Amino acid sequence: MNIADSDEMMLQLAARGCSPCDSLKEADIVVVNTCTIRDHAEHKALSYLGRLAKWKAEKKGRIVIFAGCAAQRLGKALRRKFPQADIIAGAKNIDSFSDILETSGLFKNKNVAAGIPSAQLVGLVNIMRGCSCKCSYCIVPYVRGEAASISPEVILKETERKVAQGAKEIMLLGQTVNAYNYKGKNFAKLLKDITNLPGLERVRFMSPHPIFIDEEFAQVAASSDKISKHMHLPVQSGSTKVLKDMKRLYSRSEFLQKAALLKAAGICLSTDIIVGYPTETEEDFKDTLSLFDEVEFNGAYCFKFSPRQGTPAAALPLIPEEIVEKRLDILLNKVRLSSKAAYEAQLGTVQKVLMETPTNGRTLTNFWVRTKTKYNPGDVVDLKIKETKETILLA
Ligand code: 5AD
Ligand code: SF4
């Protein structure tokens, strides 16, 4: 989602005569697009912003734009601490980024209709913004606001535009992408419309929430070989008690039912897991480990719980760090082994690979494949998997 937002900001800057460059040395403007989902992400962004003071002082007229979720959360407090930030544009302001540039006065007389970023093979399309789920640990609803779906006409037009510019794959984006609903048009129906667009090879989406997975969606996903057969479906915990505390709105067994429905539709799964949520006991953690085995996830992103100011979970006492570290280690080992098994299971199979570079592409199940033969990016080729490396299949 941040990449899509960065693209949007780049378009607005391009319309004012700016073009991308490769190094800070050459640049006149730096846009720091930030994340605040965990404390670590925010720290990284702020320390980068701190270092930009030197860059800015080196040449007159340099501009720093601090954007995204951390900018949204910290807002005006940033101005005092980081005077090097000329423009602060929060994540909620992305639609009015053009106005923000105008009112800053920094881009006067710079309008030229040129320099639009080049076409991409994978086109990112936002279909909704914000989130209304309010999971107890999560800051997203506070920095991105309530969920709002974009009209299907706008989405289809944007998709057609990207396909016409050369996109072979479309990635639909939303914080809870499958909560999409615009005047009764739900995610399954939108997905069906998108697969009917000519010239489009594949559709993926990120990130779905388990509560919005239903039969209708599973049927649509199974019925089209344009729809990705991999889904990143965050579970967060395998314990019904912790899931309830997290306000995830499903139990362990309900998640297992949804996972079974998806698997029956030919979809393989990866997930997100939070370790060390304040109410997580040793038993709860074991439930997470057993759920991981039961679902046979292909992979997982595992995070230590990070208290985010203003969220309900931030008020709870933390689990000692060494316990969290130990649990994370155990889980990461398990994830590594299952990922290895998932890669090895592809050996000897023939996969339809959508080439993203002359030698690298993705299977419909989202495995990254490398081949010695060179193809044109955008080609879909049948490749036999001969070898596996840790995060790549060799054909
Ligand atoms: N602490 C740790 N992980 C978090 N996530 C969201 N909020 C937090 C938090 N406070 C993780 C969830 C989510 C992913 C994008 O980030 O697993 O799915
Ligand atoms: Fe955060 Fe996702 Fe929960 Fe929304 S559904 S509050 S984005 S974790």
GROMACS .gro file of C-alpha atoms and ligand atoms in nm:
model
  421
    1MET     CA    1   0.000   0.000   0.000
    2ASN     CA    2   0.289   0.235   0.071
    3ILE     CA    3   0.435   0.157  -0.270
    4ALA     CA    4   0.100   0.247  -0.429
    5ASP     CA    5   0.088   0.570  -0.228
    6SER     CA    6   0.447   0.649  -0.330
    7ASP     CA    7   0.350   0.598  -0.696
    8GLU     CA    8   0.059   0.839  -0.649
    9MET     CA    9   0.288   1.102  -0.495
   10MET     CA   10   0.540   1.048  -0.773
   11LEU     CA   11   0.267   1.113  -1.034
   12GLN     CA   12   0.179   1.441  -0.865
   13LEU     CA   13   0.543   1.544  -0.852
   14ALA     CA   14   0.591   1.437  -1.215
   15ALA     CA   15   0.304   1.665  -1.314
   16ARG     CA   16   0.509   1.948  -1.167
   17GLY     CA   17   0.815   1.873  -1.373
   18CYS     CA   18   0.997   1.638  -1.137
   19SER     CA   19   1.151   1.313  -1.250
   20PRO     CA   20   1.294   1.024  -1.047
   21CYS     CA   21   1.668   0.984  -0.994
   22ASP     CA   22   1.887   0.717  -0.836
   23SER     CA   23   2.084   0.890  -0.564
   24LEU     CA   24   2.040   1.144  -0.288
   25LYS     CA   25   2.334   1.336  -0.432
   26GLU     CA   26   2.147   1.411  -0.754
   27ALA     CA   27   1.811   1.474  -0.588
   28ASP     CA   28   1.647   1.808  -0.516
   29ILE     CA   29   1.347   1.656  -0.340
   30VAL     CA   30   1.323   1.357  -0.108
   31VAL     CA   31   0.990   1.199  -0.021
   32VAL     CA   32   1.011   0.982   0.291
   33ASN     CA   33   0.700   0.766   0.285
   34THR     CA   34   0.666   0.611   0.629
   35CYS     CA   35   0.507   0.323   0.817
   36THR     CA   36   0.407   0.325   1.183
   37ILE     CA   37   0.264  -0.024   1.225
   38ARG     CA   38   0.539  -0.113   1.473
   39ASP     CA   39   0.767   0.109   1.678
   40HIS     CA   40   1.072  -0.016   1.487
   41ALA     CA   41   0.935   0.104   1.150
   42GLU     CA   42   0.868   0.449   1.290
   43HIS     CA   43   1.213   0.474   1.447
   44LYS     CA   44   1.379   0.388   1.117
   45ALA     CA   45   1.181   0.659   0.938
   46LEU     CA   46   1.260   0.922   1.200
   47SER     CA   47   1.629   0.845   1.211
   48TYR     CA   48   1.638   0.874   0.829
   49LEU     CA   49   1.459   1.207   0.854
   50GLY     CA   50   1.717   1.315   1.112
   51ARG     CA   51   2.001   1.233   0.872
   52LEU     CA   52   1.837   1.438   0.595
   53ALA     CA   53   1.917   1.761   0.787
   54LYS     CA   54   2.276   1.729   0.663
   55TRP     CA   55   2.168   1.651   0.304
   56LYS     CA   56   1.939   1.953   0.302
   57ALA     CA   57   2.207   2.187   0.432
   58GLU     CA   58   2.450   2.079   0.157
   59LYS     CA   59   2.262   2.252  -0.128
   60LYS     CA   60   2.021   2.544  -0.133
   61GLY     CA   61   1.661   2.479  -0.236
   62ARG     CA   62   1.648   2.112  -0.139
   63ILE     CA   63   1.303   1.995  -0.025
   64VAL     CA   64   1.208   1.721   0.224
   65ILE     CA   65   0.856   1.576   0.215
   66PHE     CA   66   0.767   1.355   0.511
   67ALA     CA   67   0.463   1.145   0.424
   68GLY     CA   68   0.259   0.840   0.528
   69CYS     CA   69   0.142   0.685   0.852
   70ALA     CA   70   0.419   0.805   1.087
   71ALA     CA   71   0.368   1.157   0.950
   72GLN     CA   72  -0.003   1.117   1.019
   73ARG     CA   73   0.052   0.994   1.374
   74LEU     CA   74   0.315   1.248   1.478
   75GLY     CA   75   0.186   1.542   1.274
   76LYS     CA   76   0.274   1.884   1.410
   77ALA     CA   77   0.504   1.745   1.680
   78LEU     CA   78   0.744   1.667   1.394
   79ARG     CA   79   0.771   2.026   1.281
   80ARG     CA   80   0.936   2.139   1.602
   81LYS     CA   81   1.176   1.846   1.623
   82PHE     CA   82   1.259   1.817   1.252
   83PRO     CA   83   1.254   2.164   1.092
   84GLN     CA   84   1.416   2.005   0.783
   85ALA     CA   85   1.073   1.864   0.685
   86ASP     CA   86   0.927   2.123   0.447
   87ILE     CA   87   0.602   1.937   0.388
   88ILE     CA   88   0.429   1.692   0.620
   89ALA     CA   89   0.163   1.489   0.438
   90GLY     CA   90  -0.018   1.227   0.647
   91ALA     CA   91  -0.151   0.898   0.510
   92LYS     CA   92  -0.508   1.030   0.521
   93ASN     CA   93  -0.403   1.318   0.292
   94ILE     CA   94  -0.292   1.109  -0.001
   95ASP     CA   95  -0.593   1.213  -0.212
   96SER     CA   96  -0.514   1.579  -0.149
   97PHE     CA   97  -0.138   1.549  -0.200
   98SER     CA   98  -0.168   1.767  -0.511
   99ASP     CA   99  -0.331   2.048  -0.305
  100ILE     CA  100  -0.066   2.010  -0.035
  101LEU     CA  101   0.206   2.061  -0.296
  102GLU     CA  102   0.022   2.367  -0.432
  103THR     CA  103  -0.037   2.537  -0.098
  104SER     CA  104   0.324   2.476   0.008
  105GLY     CA  105   0.422   2.739  -0.248
  106LEU     CA  106   0.735   2.536  -0.324
  107PHE     CA  107   0.619   2.422  -0.666
  108LYS     CA  108   0.504   2.753  -0.814
  109ASN     CA  109   0.557   2.780  -1.192
  110LYS     CA  110   0.682   2.424  -1.211
  111ASN     CA  111   0.382   2.266  -1.384
  112VAL     CA  112   0.471   2.066  -1.692
  113ALA     CA  113   0.267   1.780  -1.834
  114ALA     CA  114   0.554   1.533  -1.865
  115GLY     CA  115   0.760   1.275  -1.682
  116ILE     CA  116   0.487   1.028  -1.593
  117PRO     CA  117   0.655   0.718  -1.441
  118SER     CA  118   0.701   0.432  -1.684
  119ALA     CA  119   0.453   0.148  -1.716
  120GLN     CA  120   0.485  -0.143  -1.474
  121LEU     CA  121   0.425  -0.511  -1.532
  122VAL     CA  122   0.248  -0.541  -1.198
  123GLY     CA  123  -0.005  -0.261  -1.160
  124LEU     CA  124  -0.107  -0.164  -0.807
  125VAL     CA  125  -0.471  -0.057  -0.774
  126ASN     CA  126  -0.623   0.069  -0.451
  127ILE     CA  127  -0.981  -0.051  -0.411
  128MET     CA  128  -1.045   0.071  -0.057
  129ARG     CA  129  -0.879   0.286   0.203
  130GLY     CA  130  -0.868   0.267   0.582
  131CYS     CA  131  -0.993  -0.004   0.815
  132SER     CA  132  -1.296  -0.034   1.043
  133CYS     CA  133  -1.184  -0.349   1.224
  134LYS     CA  134  -1.013  -0.196   1.528
  135CYS     CA  135  -0.797  -0.493   1.631
  136SER     CA  136  -0.680  -0.411   1.985
  137TYR     CA  137  -0.309  -0.384   1.897
  138CYS     CA  138  -0.333  -0.201   1.567
  139ILE     CA  139  -0.275   0.165   1.488
  140VAL     CA  140  -0.391   0.149   1.124
  141PRO     CA  141  -0.753   0.259   1.186
  142TYR     CA  142  -0.623   0.565   1.374
  143VAL     CA  143  -0.377   0.676   1.107
  144ARG     CA  144  -0.567   0.570   0.796
  145GLY     CA  145  -0.925   0.624   0.914
  146GLU     CA  146  -1.243   0.422   0.865
  147ALA     CA  147  -1.280   0.183   0.572
  148ALA     CA  148  -1.411   0.342   0.252
  149SER     CA  149  -1.453   0.153  -0.076
  150ILE     CA  150  -1.372   0.317  -0.408
  151SER     CA  151  -1.639   0.299  -0.681
  152PRO     CA  152  -1.612   0.001  -0.921
  153GLU     CA  153  -1.615   0.239  -1.219
  154VAL     CA  154  -1.301   0.416  -1.093
  155ILE     CA  155  -1.131   0.083  -1.013
  156LEU     CA  156  -1.211  -0.073  -1.352
  157LYS     CA  157  -1.097   0.241  -1.536
  158GLU     CA  158  -0.772   0.250  -1.338
  159THR     CA  159  -0.717  -0.121  -1.405
  160GLU     CA  160  -0.786  -0.079  -1.779
  161ARG     CA  161  -0.545   0.216  -1.789
  162LYS     CA  162  -0.269   0.008  -1.625
  163VAL     CA  163  -0.332  -0.288  -1.857
  164ALA     CA  164  -0.324  -0.056  -2.160
  165GLN     CA  165   0.014   0.073  -2.032
  166GLY     CA  166   0.151  -0.281  -2.021
  167ALA     CA  167   0.050  -0.430  -1.685
  168LYS     CA  168  -0.004  -0.806  -1.708
  169GLU     CA  169  -0.084  -0.849  -1.342
  170ILE     CA  170  -0.301  -0.634  -1.118
  171MET     CA  171  -0.256  -0.625  -0.743
  172LEU     CA  172  -0.571  -0.501  -0.570
  173LEU     CA  173  -0.491  -0.322  -0.247
  174GLY     CA  174  -0.680  -0.246   0.070
  175GLN     CA  175  -0.616  -0.272   0.442
  176THR     CA  176  -0.898  -0.527   0.457
  177VAL     CA  177  -0.921  -0.571   0.083
  178ASN     CA  178  -1.199  -0.832   0.089
  179ALA     CA  179  -1.421  -0.614   0.308
  180TYR     CA  180  -1.476  -0.423  -0.017
  181ASN     CA  181  -1.836  -0.321  -0.061
  182TYR     CA  182  -1.958  -0.039  -0.280
  183LYS     CA  183  -2.336  -0.003  -0.277
  184GLY     CA  184  -2.380  -0.381  -0.256
  185LYS     CA  185  -2.099  -0.477  -0.494
  186ASN     CA  186  -1.880  -0.702  -0.282
  187PHE     CA  187  -1.522  -0.820  -0.330
  188ALA     CA  188  -1.615  -1.146  -0.508
  189LYS     CA  189  -1.825  -0.958  -0.765
  190LEU     CA  190  -1.559  -0.692  -0.820
  191LEU     CA  191  -1.296  -0.963  -0.866
  192LYS     CA  192  -1.512  -1.132  -1.129
  193ASP     CA  193  -1.552  -0.803  -1.322
  194ILE     CA  194  -1.179  -0.747  -1.313
  195THR     CA  195  -1.094  -1.094  -1.444
  196ASN     CA  196  -1.322  -1.023  -1.742
  197LEU     CA  197  -1.107  -0.730  -1.857
  198PRO     CA  198  -0.924  -0.823  -2.179
  199GLY     CA  199  -0.543  -0.831  -2.179
  200LEU     CA  200  -0.511  -0.906  -1.809
  201GLU     CA  201  -0.321  -1.224  -1.717
  202ARG     CA  202  -0.343  -1.228  -1.338
  203VAL     CA  203  -0.505  -1.069  -1.035
  204ARG     CA  204  -0.368  -1.075  -0.681
  205PHE     CA  205  -0.485  -0.887  -0.374
  206MET     CA  206  -0.360  -0.781  -0.032
  207SER     CA  207  -0.449  -0.809   0.252
  208PRO     CA  208  -0.765  -1.007   0.312
  209HIS     CA  209  -0.924  -1.046   0.657
  210PRO     CA  210  -1.050  -1.395   0.750
  211ILE     CA  211  -1.397  -1.277   0.854
  212PHE     CA  212  -1.482  -1.168   0.499
  213ILE     CA  213  -1.390  -1.501   0.338
  214ASP     CA  214  -1.707  -1.678   0.225
  215GLU     CA  215  -1.837  -1.943  -0.017
  216GLU     CA  216  -1.906  -1.686  -0.288
  217PHE     CA  217  -1.547  -1.567  -0.281
  218ALA     CA  218  -1.407  -1.923  -0.277
  219GLN     CA  219  -1.620  -2.010  -0.581
  220VAL     CA  220  -1.508  -1.706  -0.780
  221ALA     CA  221  -1.143  -1.767  -0.687
  222ALA     CA  222  -1.162  -2.133  -0.790
  223SER     CA  223  -1.344  -2.059  -1.116
  224SER     CA  224  -1.079  -1.838  -1.275
  225ASP     CA  225  -0.719  -1.926  -1.357
  226LYS     CA  226  -0.646  -1.555  -1.368
  227ILE     CA  227  -0.694  -1.527  -0.992
  228SER     CA  228  -0.385  -1.597  -0.783
  229LYS     CA  229  -0.389  -1.933  -0.607
  230HIS     CA  230  -0.189  -1.792  -0.320
  231MET     CA  231  -0.335  -1.581  -0.045
  232HIS     CA  232  -0.165  -1.398   0.240
  233LEU     CA  233  -0.422  -1.439   0.516
  234PRO     CA  234  -0.316  -1.293   0.853
  235VAL     CA  235  -0.419  -1.515   1.147
  236GLN     CA  236  -0.219  -1.336   1.424
  237SER     CA  237  -0.266  -1.616   1.683
  238GLY     CA  238  -0.386  -1.975   1.708
  239SER     CA  239  -0.550  -1.929   2.048
  240THR     CA  240  -0.920  -1.850   2.061
  241LYS     CA  241  -0.866  -1.661   2.387
  242VAL     CA  242  -0.592  -1.437   2.242
  243LEU     CA  243  -0.790  -1.387   1.920
  244LYS     CA  244  -1.080  -1.268   2.134
  245ASP     CA  245  -0.853  -1.033   2.331
  246MET     CA  246  -0.714  -0.904   2.001
  247LYS     CA  247  -1.072  -0.842   1.876
  248ARG     CA  248  -1.001  -1.039   1.560
  249LEU     CA  249  -1.369  -1.139   1.537
  250TYR     CA  250  -1.305  -1.511   1.469
  251SER     CA  251  -1.210  -1.815   1.677
  252ARG     CA  252  -0.942  -2.073   1.604
  253SER     CA  253  -1.199  -2.316   1.466
  254GLU     CA  254  -1.363  -2.049   1.250
  255PHE     CA  255  -1.022  -1.965   1.101
  256LEU     CA  256  -0.960  -2.335   1.034
  257GLN     CA  257  -1.293  -2.357   0.852
  258LYS     CA  258  -1.204  -2.059   0.631
  259ALA     CA  259  -0.859  -2.207   0.559
  260ALA     CA  260  -1.019  -2.538   0.460
  261LEU     CA  261  -1.262  -2.358   0.228
  262LEU     CA  262  -0.973  -2.181   0.056
  263LYS     CA  263  -0.764  -2.495   0.026
  264ALA     CA  264  -1.057  -2.676  -0.132
  265ALA     CA  265  -1.060  -2.392  -0.388
  266GLY     CA  266  -0.694  -2.473  -0.469
  267ILE     CA  267  -0.548  -2.178  -0.281
  268CYS     CA  268  -0.228  -2.203  -0.074
  269LEU     CA  269  -0.178  -1.975   0.222
  270SER     CA  270   0.079  -1.768   0.406
  271THR     CA  271   0.012  -1.558   0.714
  272ASP     CA  272   0.110  -1.297   0.974
  273ILE     CA  273   0.160  -1.393   1.338
  274ILE     CA  274   0.210  -1.170   1.641
  275VAL     CA  275   0.418  -1.325   1.919
  276GLY     CA  276   0.400  -1.205   2.278
  277TYR     CA  277   0.062  -1.035   2.280
  278PRO     CA  278   0.025  -0.925   2.647
  279THR     CA  279  -0.230  -1.196   2.737
  280GLU     CA  280  -0.048  -1.479   2.553
  281THR     CA  281   0.042  -1.768   2.786
  282GLU     CA  282   0.268  -2.065   2.705
  283GLU     CA  283  -0.049  -2.266   2.627
  284ASP     CA  284  -0.174  -1.996   2.388
  285PHE     CA  285   0.161  -1.992   2.211
  286LYS     CA  286   0.144  -2.371   2.172
  287ASP     CA  287  -0.198  -2.322   2.010
  288THR     CA  288  -0.033  -2.091   1.758
  289LEU     CA  289   0.232  -2.353   1.680
  290SER     CA  290  -0.027  -2.626   1.633
  291LEU     CA  291  -0.247  -2.406   1.415
  292PHE     CA  292   0.053  -2.331   1.197
  293ASP     CA  293   0.103  -2.706   1.147
  294GLU     CA  294  -0.264  -2.777   1.095
  295VAL     CA  295  -0.309  -2.517   0.819
  296GLU     CA  296   0.024  -2.605   0.652
  297PHE     CA  297   0.102  -2.244   0.571
  298ASN     CA  298   0.366  -2.188   0.301
  299GLY     CA  299   0.524  -1.912   0.504
  300ALA     CA  300   0.465  -1.644   0.765
  301TYR     CA  301   0.577  -1.300   0.870
  302CYS     CA  302   0.627  -1.315   1.247
  303PHE     CA  303   0.630  -1.002   1.460
  304LYS     CA  304   0.699  -0.933   1.824
  305PHE     CA  305   0.407  -0.744   1.977
  306SER     CA  306   0.481  -0.373   1.966
  307PRO     CA  307   0.268  -0.145   2.186
  308ARG     CA  308   0.126   0.141   1.980
  309GLN     CA  309   0.020   0.452   2.163
  310GLY     CA  310  -0.357   0.502   2.181
  311THR     CA  311  -0.448   0.140   2.101
  312PRO     CA  312  -0.627  -0.063   2.375
  313ALA     CA  313  -0.349  -0.325   2.393
  314ALA     CA  314  -0.084  -0.060   2.468
  315ALA     CA  315  -0.232  -0.023   2.818
  316LEU     CA  316  -0.163  -0.389   2.907
  317PRO     CA  317   0.152  -0.504   3.091
  318LEU     CA  318   0.414  -0.650   2.856
  319ILE     CA  319   0.544  -1.008   2.861
  320PRO     CA  320   0.917  -1.019   2.954
  321GLU     CA  321   1.133  -0.968   2.645
  322GLU     CA  322   1.334  -1.292   2.689
  323ILE     CA  323   1.014  -1.500   2.685
  324VAL     CA  324   0.895  -1.326   2.368
  325GLU     CA  325   1.237  -1.376   2.204
  326LYS     CA  326   1.230  -1.745   2.288
  327ARG     CA  327   0.880  -1.792   2.146
  328LEU     CA  328   0.972  -1.599   1.832
  329ASP     CA  329   1.277  -1.821   1.779
  330ILE     CA  330   1.072  -2.139   1.807
  331LEU     CA  331   0.810  -2.006   1.566
  332LEU     CA  332   1.065  -1.880   1.314
  333ASN     CA  333   1.228  -2.223   1.305
  334LYS     CA  334   0.896  -2.383   1.233
  335VAL     CA  335   0.820  -2.128   0.962
  336ARG     CA  336   1.157  -2.191   0.797
  337LEU     CA  337   1.099  -2.566   0.787
  338SER     CA  338   0.749  -2.541   0.645
  339SER     CA  339   0.861  -2.290   0.385
  340LYS     CA  340   1.141  -2.527   0.281
  341ALA     CA  341   0.888  -2.811   0.251
  342ALA     CA  342   0.658  -2.591   0.041
  343TYR     CA  343   0.943  -2.510  -0.200
  344GLU     CA  344   1.053  -2.874  -0.219
  345ALA     CA  345   0.697  -2.985  -0.298
  346GLN     CA  346   0.725  -2.791  -0.626
  347LEU     CA  347   1.018  -3.004  -0.751
  348GLY     CA  348   0.940  -3.180  -1.078
  349THR     CA  349   0.614  -2.988  -1.134
  350VAL     CA  350   0.546  -2.777  -1.444
  351GLN     CA  351   0.438  -2.425  -1.355
  352LYS     CA  352   0.287  -2.139  -1.554
  353VAL     CA  353   0.530  -1.857  -1.484
  354LEU     CA  354   0.456  -1.493  -1.554
  355MET     CA  355   0.797  -1.344  -1.631
  356GLU     CA  356   0.871  -1.015  -1.453
  357THR     CA  357   1.231  -0.986  -1.578
  358PRO     CA  358   1.399  -1.181  -1.866
  359THR     CA  359   1.497  -1.459  -1.621
  360ASN     CA  360   1.266  -1.425  -1.317
  361GLY     CA  361   0.892  -1.466  -1.276
  362ARG     CA  362   0.613  -1.589  -1.050
  363THR     CA  363   0.393  -1.896  -1.048
  364LEU     CA  364   0.018  -1.856  -1.000
  365THR     CA  365   0.082  -1.979  -0.645
  366ASN     CA  366   0.330  -1.692  -0.593
  367PHE     CA  367   0.659  -1.883  -0.593
  368TRP     CA  368   0.947  -1.686  -0.740
  369VAL     CA  369   1.117  -1.880  -1.025
  370ARG     CA  370   1.452  -1.826  -1.200
  371THR     CA  371   1.540  -1.974  -1.537
  372LYS     CA  372   1.854  -1.982  -1.752
  373THR     CA  373   1.660  -1.921  -2.073
  374LYS     CA  374   1.572  -1.557  -2.137
  375TYR     CA  375   1.211  -1.456  -2.204
  376ASN     CA  376   1.032  -1.128  -2.258
  377PRO     CA  377   0.894  -0.975  -1.939
  378GLY     CA  378   0.516  -1.026  -1.951
  379ASP     CA  379   0.541  -1.369  -2.121
  380VAL     CA  380   0.361  -1.659  -1.954
  381VAL     CA  381   0.572  -1.972  -1.995
  382ASP     CA  382   0.549  -2.335  -1.882
  383LEU     CA  383   0.859  -2.415  -1.677
  384LYS     CA  384   0.965  -2.741  -1.513
  385ILE     CA  385   1.102  -2.693  -1.161
  386LYS     CA  386   1.439  -2.867  -1.132
  387GLU     CA  387   1.589  -2.733  -0.810
  388THR     CA  388   1.498  -2.527  -0.505
  389LYS     CA  389   1.691  -2.264  -0.313
  390GLU     CA  390   1.570  -2.107   0.010
  391THR     CA  391   1.338  -1.848  -0.146
  392ILE     CA  392   1.347  -1.931  -0.515
  393LEU     CA  393   1.266  -2.219  -0.751
  394LEU     CA  394   1.511  -2.294  -1.033
  395ALA     CA  395   1.380  -2.406  -1.370
  3965AD     N1  396   0.267  -0.524   1.702
  3965AD     C1  397   0.317  -0.626   1.627
  3965AD     N2  398   0.271  -0.656   1.505
  3965AD     C2  399   0.168  -0.580   1.456
  3965AD     N3  400   0.102  -0.588   1.340
  3965AD     C3  401   0.008  -0.491   1.338
  3965AD     N4  402   0.013  -0.420   1.452
  3965AD     C4  403   0.112  -0.475   1.528
  3965AD     C5  404   0.164  -0.447   1.656
  3965AD     N5  405   0.117  -0.350   1.732
  3965AD     C6  406   0.130  -0.688   1.237
  3965AD     C7  407   0.009  -0.780   1.212
  3965AD     C8  408  -0.039  -0.734   1.077
  3965AD     C9  409   0.091  -0.690   1.011
  3965AD    C10  410   0.075  -0.601   0.894
  3965AD     O1  411   0.160  -0.624   1.115
  3965AD     O2  412   0.053  -0.913   1.208
  3965AD     O3  413  -0.104  -0.836   1.004
  397SF4    FE1  414  -0.508  -0.344   1.174
  397SF4    FE2  415  -0.558  -0.533   0.989
  397SF4    FE3  416  -0.688  -0.532   1.228
  397SF4    FE4  417  -0.742  -0.344   1.043
  397SF4     S1  418  -0.778  -0.567   1.025
  397SF4     S2  419  -0.715  -0.309   1.263
  397SF4     S3  420  -0.539  -0.310   0.953
  397SF4     S4  421  -0.467  -0.565   1.191
   0.00000   0.00000   0.00000
